Amino acid sequence: MSEGEQADRPGSRQTLLSLLTRAGDFVVPGFAAGAVDRPVSRLVVLDELEPPASQGDLLVAVGVDPHTEEAVALVRRAGEAGVAGVLFRPVETGSGNEALAGAAAEAGTAVLYRSRWTDWPTVIGILHAGLSVEPEPRIAGVPLGDLPGLAKTIALQVGGSVTIEDMAFNVLAYSPVGQDVDWVRIWTILGQKPPASRRDDMRNAGFDRDLLRSDKVLYRKAQGEAPERLIVLVRAGGIPLGSIWVAAEGNRPLDTPANREALRAAARAAAAHLLHDRARREGQDQLLLEAVRVLLDGQGSAELLAARTGLPMAQRCAVLSVGAGSGGPQDVQARGRLVEAAFRHCAGRGEVSVVVPSGRGVLVLLGGLAKDPAQAREQVRLLAKSLAGELARQLELRVRVGIGEVQERLDGAPDSRRTADLALGGLLFGRKPQDFARVEEVADAVALLHFADALRAAGQLPVETPVTRLLTSTRKGDVPLVETLDAFLDQPGEKAKAAKALGVPGATFAYRLDHTVVRESGIDLDDADARLLARLQLLLLRRAAADEG
């Protein structure tokens, strides 16, 4: 068992319960709840080639199916070694395992499960960070998760006005406002983050970079009416969680050794609170997103989603399917930017909406639409138009939006999602310069896409064709033979238009087509069946290119 993923043993041992409290919804308790009072000192990832876990360890059983005899045997061995708990991959809701439960009870070892919405690197990082947090006696009286109480306690100890922010500078909590309050603090609290001009000044001065790199208390001198400030980064196990800002009040000196030490201690104490708050908020967000995804997949409860989100159950709704760039797979950061930009745009327009990631971008579920069907459709169309334009400007990518059909009630959202996805597929596959459309507006492209998928499922052709010969031609690297044929078939009998589409002189295009393409492929351009076959194969090539993104 590898100790490559383990926390240093803290000075004061903590229990499995305190660690799980900090991890929040990232970890789901399974069996042997009585074992949560056992002390935990390190995190160990299962590796059969390494020494076994020992007393006080939390064992992460990556790759072990909790429904197998292997899992039962592992829990029994863990109990014999005094392991506090074993963490398995997620299980289906309601699935039972009497053998595993019996082994856990007999061994006195807790069985835990990773939440479905997270992954191993994330949950291991959260647990590692939780183990690295040590209690701070001076702030021991603040209940875990009480960020306003924490801010108030820090303000009393340091003697200033406190705001606690996450890594995006969103305000999580602040101490009560006194009489000596500066404009930066006022606008930060009202806007839930520092004013844009203030953030720009800090970024340009390199303050963001300095804060992220430093373990020390930083100092910002007074600027105009804004008083001096002390700032410290809060981190746990190497994970930055947020920051604490203290502004001077009245004539009391702020930048003193005692205040710096008090703020350092506050940052150590705040790590547990911010870790718990992050786990709680991310868990709630992911549970909400999962409820939306399940509904849009046609398997969830519209009533439950309405209760969680405030989307009106009995009013019209629609879904927009949004894709950026080629619509292919995106990395996590790119998709995160798309989700955030779409959410901010919809919220800025006052739309009742929920935005969730999807395979090709994001899905926007709109509720509370106009009672009149025509007005509701126009409302959705205008949002799709503005969304495509604004997101393209922000992301510097072409953005296309498939518009789903308006439904009478929220439980019709799956049908709207289906037509929105079809419309987006048509936009991405088609060659028209449209950036937003309903499915009937791109019906030809949707039908061609359907045919292309059916042809591809039929498998490889049993004979060589003109297009396959072009693809394997040794000359294809010299001149765009396939593109030349494709352009000509797009403009049958119109070599001048085809040449213009490729941006080459007409004479060059004609020679390339009549001599090189025809000679290399053997295609008979006067044969209607040959042209149809070539068109179908070129269609499949375009579909494959779209899949690759």
Coordinates of C-alpha atoms in Angstrom, one line a residue:
M1 CA 0.0 0.0 0.0
S2 CA 1.5 3.2 -1.2
E3 CA 2.1 6.1 1.1
G4 CA 2.6 8.4 -1.8
E5 CA -0.8 10.0 -1.0
Q6 CA -0.7 10.6 2.8
A7 CA -0.8 13.5 5.2
D8 CA 1.9 14.3 7.7
R9 CA 0.9 13.2 11.2
P10 CA -0.4 16.3 13.0
G11 CA 0.6 17.2 16.5
S12 CA -2.9 16.6 17.8
R13 CA -4.6 13.5 16.4
Q14 CA -8.1 14.0 14.9
T15 CA -10.9 11.5 14.5
L16 CA -12.5 10.1 11.4
L17 CA -15.6 12.1 12.3
S18 CA -13.8 15.4 12.3
L19 CA -12.2 14.6 9.0
L20 CA -15.5 13.5 7.4
T21 CA -17.1 16.7 8.7
R22 CA -14.5 18.8 6.8
A23 CA -14.8 16.6 3.7
G24 CA -18.6 17.2 3.6
D25 CA -20.5 15.7 0.7
F26 CA -17.3 14.5 -1.0
V27 CA -17.5 11.3 1.1
V28 CA -20.6 9.2 1.8
P29 CA -20.7 7.2 5.1
G30 CA -21.5 3.5 4.6
F31 CA -21.3 1.0 7.4
A32 CA -20.0 0.8 11.0
A33 CA -20.8 4.4 12.0
G34 CA -19.5 3.7 15.5
A35 CA -15.9 3.6 14.1
V36 CA -16.0 7.3 13.2
D37 CA -14.7 8.2 16.7
R38 CA -11.4 6.4 15.9
P39 CA -8.3 8.6 15.5
V40 CA -6.9 9.1 12.0
S41 CA -3.4 10.2 11.3
R42 CA -2.7 9.6 7.6
L43 CA -4.3 8.8 4.2
V44 CA -3.0 5.8 2.3
V45 CA -3.8 4.6 -1.2
L46 CA -4.1 0.8 -1.7
D47 CA -1.1 -0.8 -3.4
E48 CA -0.7 -4.6 -2.9
L49 CA 3.1 -4.3 -3.6
E50 CA 3.6 -1.9 -0.7
P51 CA 3.5 -2.5 3.1
P52 CA 0.0 -2.8 4.4
A53 CA -1.9 0.0 6.1
S54 CA -1.6 0.3 9.8
Q55 CA -3.4 1.7 12.9
G56 CA -4.8 5.2 12.4
D57 CA -4.8 5.0 8.6
L58 CA -7.7 5.9 6.3
L59 CA -7.3 3.4 3.4
V60 CA -8.4 4.6 -0.1
A61 CA -9.3 1.4 -2.0
V62 CA -8.9 2.6 -5.6
G63 CA -9.8 -0.1 -8.1
V64 CA -11.7 -2.4 -5.6
D65 CA -15.3 -3.1 -6.4
P66 CA -17.2 -2.8 -3.1
H67 CA -19.7 -5.5 -4.1
T68 CA -17.0 -8.2 -4.3
E69 CA -15.4 -10.7 -1.9
E70 CA -12.2 -8.9 -2.4
A71 CA -13.7 -5.8 -0.7
V72 CA -15.0 -7.9 2.2
A73 CA -11.6 -9.5 2.7
L74 CA -9.9 -6.1 2.5
V75 CA -12.2 -4.6 5.2
R76 CA -11.4 -7.6 7.5
R77 CA -7.7 -7.2 7.0
A78 CA -8.0 -3.5 7.7
G79 CA -9.8 -4.2 10.9
E80 CA -7.1 -6.5 12.1
A81 CA -4.5 -3.8 11.4
G82 CA -6.5 -1.1 13.3
V83 CA -7.3 0.9 10.1
A84 CA -9.9 3.6 10.9
G85 CA -11.8 3.3 7.6
V86 CA -11.8 2.1 4.0
L87 CA -13.0 4.4 1.2
F88 CA -14.4 2.7 -1.9
R89 CA -15.7 4.0 -5.2
P90 CA -19.4 5.1 -5.5
V91 CA -22.2 2.6 -5.3
E92 CA -25.7 2.8 -6.7
T93 CA -28.3 4.5 -4.5
G94 CA -30.0 1.9 -2.3
S95 CA -27.6 -0.9 -3.2
G96 CA -26.9 -3.1 -0.2
N97 CA -24.0 -5.4 0.7
E98 CA -24.7 -7.5 3.7
A99 CA -21.4 -9.2 3.6
L100 CA -19.5 -5.9 3.6
A101 CA -21.7 -4.5 6.3
G102 CA -21.0 -7.6 8.5
A103 CA -17.3 -7.4 7.9
A104 CA -17.2 -3.7 8.8
A105 CA -19.2 -4.3 12.0
E106 CA -17.0 -7.2 13.0
A107 CA -13.8 -5.4 12.2
G108 CA -14.8 -2.1 13.8
T109 CA -13.7 -0.3 10.6
A110 CA -15.8 2.3 8.9
V111 CA -16.8 1.7 5.2
L112 CA -17.0 4.9 3.2
Y113 CA -17.9 5.7 -0.4
R114 CA -16.7 8.4 -2.7
S115 CA -19.5 10.7 -3.9
R116 CA -20.7 10.0 -7.5
W117 CA -20.1 13.6 -8.7
T118 CA -16.4 13.8 -7.8
D119 CA -13.3 11.9 -8.8
W120 CA -10.4 10.2 -6.9
P121 CA -7.8 13.0 -7.3
T122 CA -10.3 15.6 -5.9
V123 CA -11.5 13.6 -3.0
I124 CA -7.9 12.5 -2.1
G125 CA -6.8 16.1 -2.2
I126 CA -9.7 17.2 0.1
L127 CA -9.0 14.4 2.6
H128 CA -5.3 15.2 2.5
A129 CA -6.0 18.9 3.1
G130 CA -8.4 18.0 6.0
L131 CA -5.8 15.9 7.7
S132 CA -3.3 18.7 7.5
V133 CA -5.6 21.1 9.5
E134 CA -4.7 21.5 13.1
P135 CA -7.0 23.1 15.8
E136 CA -6.2 26.6 16.9
P137 CA -7.0 27.1 20.6
R138 CA -7.6 30.9 20.2
I139 CA -10.5 30.3 17.9
A140 CA -11.7 26.9 19.2
G141 CA -15.1 28.3 20.2
V142 CA -16.3 29.0 16.7
P143 CA -18.5 26.1 15.4
L144 CA -17.2 24.5 12.2
G145 CA -18.8 26.3 9.2
D146 CA -19.8 29.4 11.1
L147 CA -17.8 31.8 8.8
P148 CA -19.6 35.0 10.1
G149 CA -18.7 34.0 13.6
L150 CA -15.1 33.3 12.5
A151 CA -14.9 36.7 10.9
K152 CA -16.2 38.4 14.0
T153 CA -13.7 36.5 16.3
I154 CA -10.8 37.4 14.0
A155 CA -11.9 41.1 14.0
L156 CA -11.9 41.1 17.8
Q157 CA -8.4 39.5 18.1
V158 CA -6.7 41.6 15.4
G159 CA -8.6 44.8 15.9
G160 CA -9.9 45.6 12.4
S161 CA -12.7 45.0 9.9
V162 CA -12.5 41.5 8.5
T163 CA -13.7 40.0 5.2
I164 CA -13.1 36.3 4.3
E165 CA -13.0 35.6 0.6
D166 CA -12.6 32.5 -1.6
M167 CA -9.9 32.2 -4.3
A168 CA -12.1 34.0 -6.8
F169 CA -12.3 36.9 -4.3
N170 CA -16.0 36.2 -3.7
V171 CA -16.9 37.4 -0.2
L172 CA -17.9 34.4 2.1
A173 CA -18.3 36.3 5.3
Y174 CA -17.5 39.6 7.0
S175 CA -17.4 41.0 10.5
P176 CA -20.1 43.5 11.6
V177 CA -19.7 46.9 10.1
G178 CA -18.6 49.7 12.5
Q179 CA -18.7 53.4 12.2
D180 CA -15.2 53.7 10.5
V181 CA -16.0 51.9 7.3
D182 CA -14.2 52.7 4.0
W183 CA -15.7 52.7 0.5
V184 CA -13.7 49.7 -0.6
R185 CA -15.2 47.6 2.2
I186 CA -18.7 49.0 1.5
W187 CA -18.6 48.1 -2.2
T188 CA -16.9 44.7 -1.5
I189 CA -19.7 43.7 0.8
L190 CA -22.5 45.1 -1.4
G191 CA -21.1 43.5 -4.6
Q192 CA -20.0 40.3 -2.8
K193 CA -16.5 40.9 -4.2
P194 CA -14.0 43.8 -4.4
P195 CA -14.8 46.5 -7.0
A196 CA -13.5 45.6 -10.5
S197 CA -11.1 48.7 -10.5
R198 CA -9.6 47.5 -7.2
R199 CA -9.1 43.9 -8.5
D200 CA -7.5 45.3 -11.7
D201 CA -5.1 47.5 -9.6
M202 CA -4.1 44.4 -7.5
R203 CA -3.7 42.2 -10.6
N204 CA -1.5 44.8 -12.4
A205 CA 0.6 45.3 -9.3
G206 CA 1.2 41.5 -9.1
F207 CA -0.6 41.2 -5.8
D208 CA -2.6 38.2 -6.8
R209 CA 0.6 36.3 -7.6
D210 CA 2.3 37.4 -4.4
L211 CA -0.6 36.3 -2.3
L212 CA -0.8 32.9 -3.9
R213 CA 3.0 32.3 -3.4
S214 CA 3.3 33.6 0.1
D215 CA 2.8 31.9 3.5
K216 CA 3.3 35.2 5.3
V217 CA 0.9 38.0 6.2
L218 CA 1.0 40.7 3.4
Y219 CA 0.6 44.4 3.9
R220 CA -1.1 46.9 1.7
K221 CA -0.6 50.6 2.7
A222 CA -3.4 53.1 2.8
Q223 CA -4.5 54.5 -0.5
G224 CA -6.6 57.7 -0.4
E225 CA -9.7 57.0 1.7
A226 CA -8.9 53.2 1.8
P227 CA -7.1 52.3 5.0
E228 CA -4.1 50.0 5.4
R229 CA -4.8 46.3 5.3
L230 CA -3.3 43.0 6.3
I231 CA -4.0 39.9 4.2
V232 CA -3.1 36.3 4.6
L233 CA -3.8 33.3 2.4
V234 CA -5.6 30.3 3.9
R235 CA -4.5 26.9 2.7
A236 CA -4.7 23.3 3.8
G237 CA -2.4 20.5 2.6
G238 CA -1.1 22.8 -0.1
I239 CA -4.6 23.6 -1.5
P240 CA -5.3 27.4 -1.5
L241 CA -8.8 27.9 -0.1
G242 CA -9.2 31.6 0.3
S243 CA -7.9 34.7 2.1
I244 CA -8.6 36.8 5.1
W245 CA -8.5 40.6 4.8
V246 CA -8.3 43.0 7.8
A247 CA -8.8 46.7 7.3
A248 CA -7.6 49.2 9.9
E249 CA -10.3 50.9 12.0
G250 CA -9.9 54.4 13.5
N251 CA -6.5 55.3 14.8
R252 CA -5.6 51.8 16.1
P253 CA -2.3 50.6 14.7
L254 CA -2.8 47.5 12.4
D255 CA 0.6 46.4 11.2
T256 CA 2.1 45.1 14.5
P257 CA 3.9 41.8 15.3
A258 CA 1.0 40.8 17.6
N259 CA -1.6 41.4 14.9
R260 CA 0.5 39.5 12.3
E261 CA 0.9 36.5 14.6
A262 CA -2.9 36.6 15.4
L263 CA -3.7 36.6 11.7
R264 CA -1.4 33.7 11.0
A265 CA -3.1 31.8 13.7
A266 CA -6.5 32.8 12.3
A267 CA -5.5 31.5 8.9
R268 CA -4.6 28.1 10.4
A269 CA -8.0 27.9 12.1
A270 CA -9.8 29.2 9.1
A271 CA -8.5 26.3 7.0
A272 CA -10.9 23.8 8.5
H273 CA -13.8 26.2 8.1
L274 CA -13.1 27.1 4.5
L275 CA -12.5 23.4 3.6
H276 CA -15.8 22.5 5.2
D277 CA -17.6 25.4 3.4
R278 CA -16.1 24.5 0.1
A279 CA -17.1 20.9 0.4
R280 CA -20.6 21.9 1.5
R281 CA -21.1 24.4 -1.4
E282 CA -19.6 22.1 -4.0
G283 CA -21.7 19.2 -2.8
Q284 CA -24.9 21.2 -2.9
D285 CA -24.0 22.6 -6.4
Q286 CA -23.2 19.1 -7.7
L287 CA -26.4 17.6 -6.3
L288 CA -28.4 20.3 -8.0
L289 CA -26.6 19.9 -11.3
E290 CA -27.1 16.1 -11.1
A291 CA -30.9 16.7 -10.5
V292 CA -31.0 18.8 -13.6
R293 CA -29.0 16.3 -15.7
V294 CA -31.3 13.4 -14.6
L295 CA -34.4 15.4 -15.5
L296 CA -33.1 16.4 -18.9
D297 CA -32.2 12.7 -19.5
G298 CA -35.8 11.9 -19.0
Q299 CA -35.3 10.0 -15.7
G300 CA -35.7 12.6 -13.0
S301 CA -38.4 14.4 -11.1
A302 CA -39.5 17.8 -12.3
E303 CA -41.3 18.4 -9.0
L304 CA -38.0 17.8 -7.0
L305 CA -36.1 20.1 -9.3
A306 CA -38.7 22.8 -9.0
A307 CA -38.4 22.6 -5.2
R308 CA -34.6 22.8 -5.3
T309 CA -34.2 25.6 -7.9
G310 CA -37.4 27.7 -7.8
L311 CA -38.1 26.9 -11.5
P312 CA -41.9 27.1 -11.9
M313 CA -43.4 23.7 -12.4
A314 CA -46.6 24.8 -14.2
Q315 CA -45.1 27.5 -16.5
R316 CA -43.5 27.2 -19.9
C317 CA -39.9 26.0 -20.2
A318 CA -37.3 25.4 -22.9
V319 CA -33.7 24.2 -23.2
L320 CA -30.8 25.7 -25.1
S321 CA -27.9 23.5 -26.2
V322 CA -24.7 25.5 -26.5
G323 CA -21.5 24.5 -28.2
A324 CA -18.2 26.5 -28.5
G325 CA -15.7 26.1 -31.3
S326 CA -16.1 22.8 -33.2
G327 CA -18.4 21.4 -30.5
G328 CA -15.9 18.6 -29.7
P329 CA -14.7 17.5 -26.3
Q330 CA -13.4 20.4 -24.1
D331 CA -11.0 20.4 -21.2
V332 CA -12.3 21.1 -17.7
Q333 CA -11.1 24.8 -17.7
A334 CA -12.6 25.6 -21.1
R335 CA -16.0 24.1 -20.1
G336 CA -15.9 25.9 -16.8
R337 CA -15.4 29.2 -18.6
L338 CA -18.3 28.4 -20.9
V339 CA -20.6 27.5 -18.0
E340 CA -19.7 30.6 -16.0
A341 CA -20.1 32.9 -19.1
A342 CA -23.5 31.3 -19.9
F343 CA -24.7 31.6 -16.4
R344 CA -23.7 35.2 -16.0
H345 CA -25.3 36.2 -19.3
C346 CA -28.6 34.5 -18.4
A347 CA -28.6 36.0 -14.9
G348 CA -27.8 39.4 -16.3
R349 CA -30.9 39.3 -18.5
G350 CA -33.1 38.3 -15.6
E351 CA -33.8 34.8 -16.9
V352 CA -35.0 32.1 -14.6
S353 CA -32.4 29.5 -15.6
V354 CA -30.1 26.7 -14.6
V355 CA -26.8 26.0 -16.5
V356 CA -25.2 22.6 -16.6
P357 CA -22.2 21.1 -18.5
S358 CA -23.0 18.7 -21.4
G359 CA -21.0 16.6 -23.8
R360 CA -20.7 19.3 -26.4
G361 CA -20.7 22.4 -24.1
V362 CA -23.5 23.4 -21.8
L363 CA -27.3 23.1 -21.5
V364 CA -29.4 26.0 -20.3
L365 CA -32.8 25.1 -18.8
L366 CA -35.1 28.1 -18.9
G367 CA -38.2 28.4 -16.8
G368 CA -41.0 30.9 -16.2
L369 CA -41.4 31.8 -19.9
A370 CA -44.2 33.9 -21.3
K371 CA -47.7 32.5 -21.1
D372 CA -48.3 33.1 -24.8
P373 CA -46.6 30.4 -26.9
A374 CA -45.4 32.8 -29.6
Q375 CA -44.0 35.2 -27.1
A376 CA -42.3 32.4 -25.3
R377 CA -40.7 31.1 -28.5
E378 CA -39.5 34.7 -29.3
Q379 CA -38.1 35.1 -25.8
V380 CA -36.0 31.9 -26.2
R381 CA -34.9 32.9 -29.7
L382 CA -33.7 36.3 -28.6
L383 CA -31.8 34.8 -25.6
A384 CA -30.1 32.3 -28.0
K385 CA -29.1 35.1 -30.3
S386 CA -27.6 37.2 -27.6
L387 CA -26.0 34.2 -25.9
A388 CA -24.2 33.2 -29.2
G389 CA -22.9 36.7 -29.8
E390 CA -21.8 37.5 -26.2
L391 CA -20.2 34.2 -25.5
A392 CA -18.3 34.3 -28.8
R393 CA -17.0 37.7 -27.8
Q394 CA -15.9 36.7 -24.4
L395 CA -14.4 33.3 -25.3
E396 CA -13.1 34.4 -28.7
L397 CA -14.6 31.2 -30.2
R398 CA -17.5 30.7 -32.5
V399 CA -20.5 29.8 -30.4
R400 CA -23.6 28.0 -31.7
V401 CA -26.9 27.6 -29.9
G402 CA -29.5 24.9 -30.6
I403 CA -33.0 26.1 -29.6
G404 CA -35.3 23.5 -28.0
E405 CA -39.0 23.6 -28.5
V406 CA -41.0 25.4 -25.8
Q407 CA -42.9 23.1 -23.5
E408 CA -46.0 23.9 -21.5
R409 CA -44.6 22.6 -18.2
L410 CA -41.3 21.8 -16.6
D411 CA -41.7 18.1 -16.9
G412 CA -41.5 18.6 -20.7
A413 CA -37.9 19.7 -20.4
P414 CA -36.5 16.4 -21.7
D415 CA -38.4 16.8 -25.0
S416 CA -37.0 20.4 -25.3
R417 CA -33.5 19.1 -24.6
R418 CA -33.8 16.5 -27.4
T419 CA -34.8 19.0 -30.0
A420 CA -32.1 21.5 -28.7
D421 CA -29.4 18.8 -29.1
L422 CA -30.6 18.0 -32.6
A423 CA -30.5 21.6 -33.6
L424 CA -27.0 22.1 -32.2
G425 CA -25.9 18.9 -34.1
G426 CA -27.3 20.4 -37.3
L427 CA -25.6 23.7 -36.7
L428 CA -22.2 22.0 -36.1
F429 CA -22.5 19.6 -39.0
G430 CA -24.1 21.9 -41.5
R431 CA -22.3 24.5 -43.6
K432 CA -24.6 27.4 -43.2
P433 CA -23.3 30.5 -41.4
Q434 CA -26.0 30.2 -38.7
D435 CA -25.1 30.6 -35.0
F436 CA -28.5 29.8 -33.5
A437 CA -31.5 27.8 -34.9
R438 CA -34.4 25.6 -34.1
V439 CA -34.4 22.1 -35.4
E440 CA -36.7 22.8 -38.3
E441 CA -34.3 25.5 -39.5
V442 CA -31.5 23.0 -39.9
A443 CA -33.6 20.0 -40.7
D444 CA -31.5 19.1 -43.8
A445 CA -28.3 19.0 -41.8
V446 CA -29.9 17.0 -39.0
A447 CA -31.1 14.4 -41.5
L448 CA -27.7 14.2 -43.2
L449 CA -26.1 13.8 -39.8
H450 CA -28.5 10.9 -39.1
F451 CA -27.7 9.3 -42.4
A452 CA -24.0 9.7 -41.8
D453 CA -24.2 8.0 -38.4
A454 CA -26.2 5.1 -40.0
L455 CA -23.6 4.7 -42.8
R456 CA -20.7 4.8 -40.4
A457 CA -22.4 2.1 -38.2
A458 CA -22.6 -0.2 -41.3
G459 CA -18.8 -0.6 -41.2
Q460 CA -16.0 -0.5 -43.8
L461 CA -16.9 -0.8 -47.5
P462 CA -15.9 -4.1 -49.2
V463 CA -14.4 -2.3 -52.2
E464 CA -12.0 0.5 -53.0
T465 CA -13.8 3.7 -54.1
P466 CA -12.6 7.0 -55.8
V467 CA -12.6 8.8 -52.4
T468 CA -10.6 6.1 -50.7
R469 CA -8.1 6.2 -53.5
L470 CA -7.8 10.0 -53.1
L471 CA -7.2 9.5 -49.4
T472 CA -4.3 7.1 -49.9
S473 CA -2.8 8.9 -52.9
T474 CA 0.8 9.9 -52.5
R475 CA 0.0 13.3 -53.9
K476 CA -2.6 14.2 -51.3
G477 CA 0.1 16.0 -49.3
D478 CA 1.0 18.2 -52.3
V479 CA -2.5 19.5 -53.3
P480 CA -5.9 19.3 -51.5
L481 CA -7.4 16.6 -53.7
V482 CA -10.2 15.7 -51.4
E483 CA -11.1 19.3 -50.8
T484 CA -11.1 19.9 -54.5
L485 CA -13.6 17.1 -55.2
D486 CA -15.8 18.2 -52.2
A487 CA -16.0 21.7 -53.5
F488 CA -16.9 20.6 -57.0
L489 CA -19.7 18.3 -55.7
D490 CA -21.0 21.2 -53.5
Q491 CA -21.3 23.3 -56.7
P492 CA -22.1 20.7 -59.4
G493 CA -21.2 22.0 -62.8
E494 CA -20.0 25.3 -61.4
K495 CA -16.2 25.1 -61.4
A496 CA -15.9 28.9 -61.0
K497 CA -18.0 28.9 -57.8
A498 CA -16.1 25.9 -56.4
A499 CA -12.8 27.6 -57.1
K500 CA -14.0 30.8 -55.4
A501 CA -15.1 28.7 -52.4
L502 CA -11.5 27.3 -52.1
G503 CA -9.9 30.6 -52.8
V504 CA -7.9 29.4 -55.8
P505 CA -7.8 30.7 -59.4
G506 CA -10.4 29.1 -61.7
A507 CA -7.9 27.7 -64.2
T508 CA -5.9 26.1 -61.4
F509 CA -9.0 24.5 -59.9
A510 CA -10.2 23.2 -63.3
Y511 CA -6.8 21.7 -64.1
R512 CA -6.5 20.1 -60.6
L513 CA -10.0 18.6 -60.9
D514 CA -10.0 17.4 -64.5
H515 CA -6.4 16.0 -64.4
T516 CA -5.1 15.3 -60.9
V517 CA -8.3 14.4 -59.1
V518 CA -9.9 12.4 -61.9
R519 CA -6.6 10.6 -62.7
E520 CA -5.8 9.8 -59.1
S521 CA -9.3 8.6 -58.1
G522 CA -10.7 7.2 -61.3
I523 CA -14.0 8.9 -60.6
D524 CA -16.5 9.5 -63.5
L525 CA -17.9 12.9 -62.8
D526 CA -20.7 12.3 -65.3
D527 CA -22.0 9.3 -63.4
A528 CA -24.7 10.2 -61.0
D529 CA -24.1 7.1 -58.8
A530 CA -20.4 7.9 -58.6
R531 CA -21.1 11.5 -57.5
L532 CA -23.6 10.2 -54.9
L533 CA -21.2 7.7 -53.5
A534 CA -18.5 10.3 -53.3
R535 CA -20.8 12.7 -51.5
L536 CA -21.8 10.1 -48.9
Q537 CA -18.2 9.2 -48.2
L538 CA -17.2 12.9 -47.9
L539 CA -20.1 13.3 -45.5
L540 CA -18.7 10.5 -43.3
L541 CA -15.3 12.3 -43.3
R542 CA -16.9 15.5 -42.2
R543 CA -18.7 13.6 -39.4
A544 CA -15.5 12.0 -38.2
A545 CA -13.7 15.4 -38.2
A546 CA -16.6 16.8 -36.1
D547 CA -16.2 14.0 -33.6
E548 CA -12.5 14.7 -33.2
G549 CA -13.3 18.4 -32.5

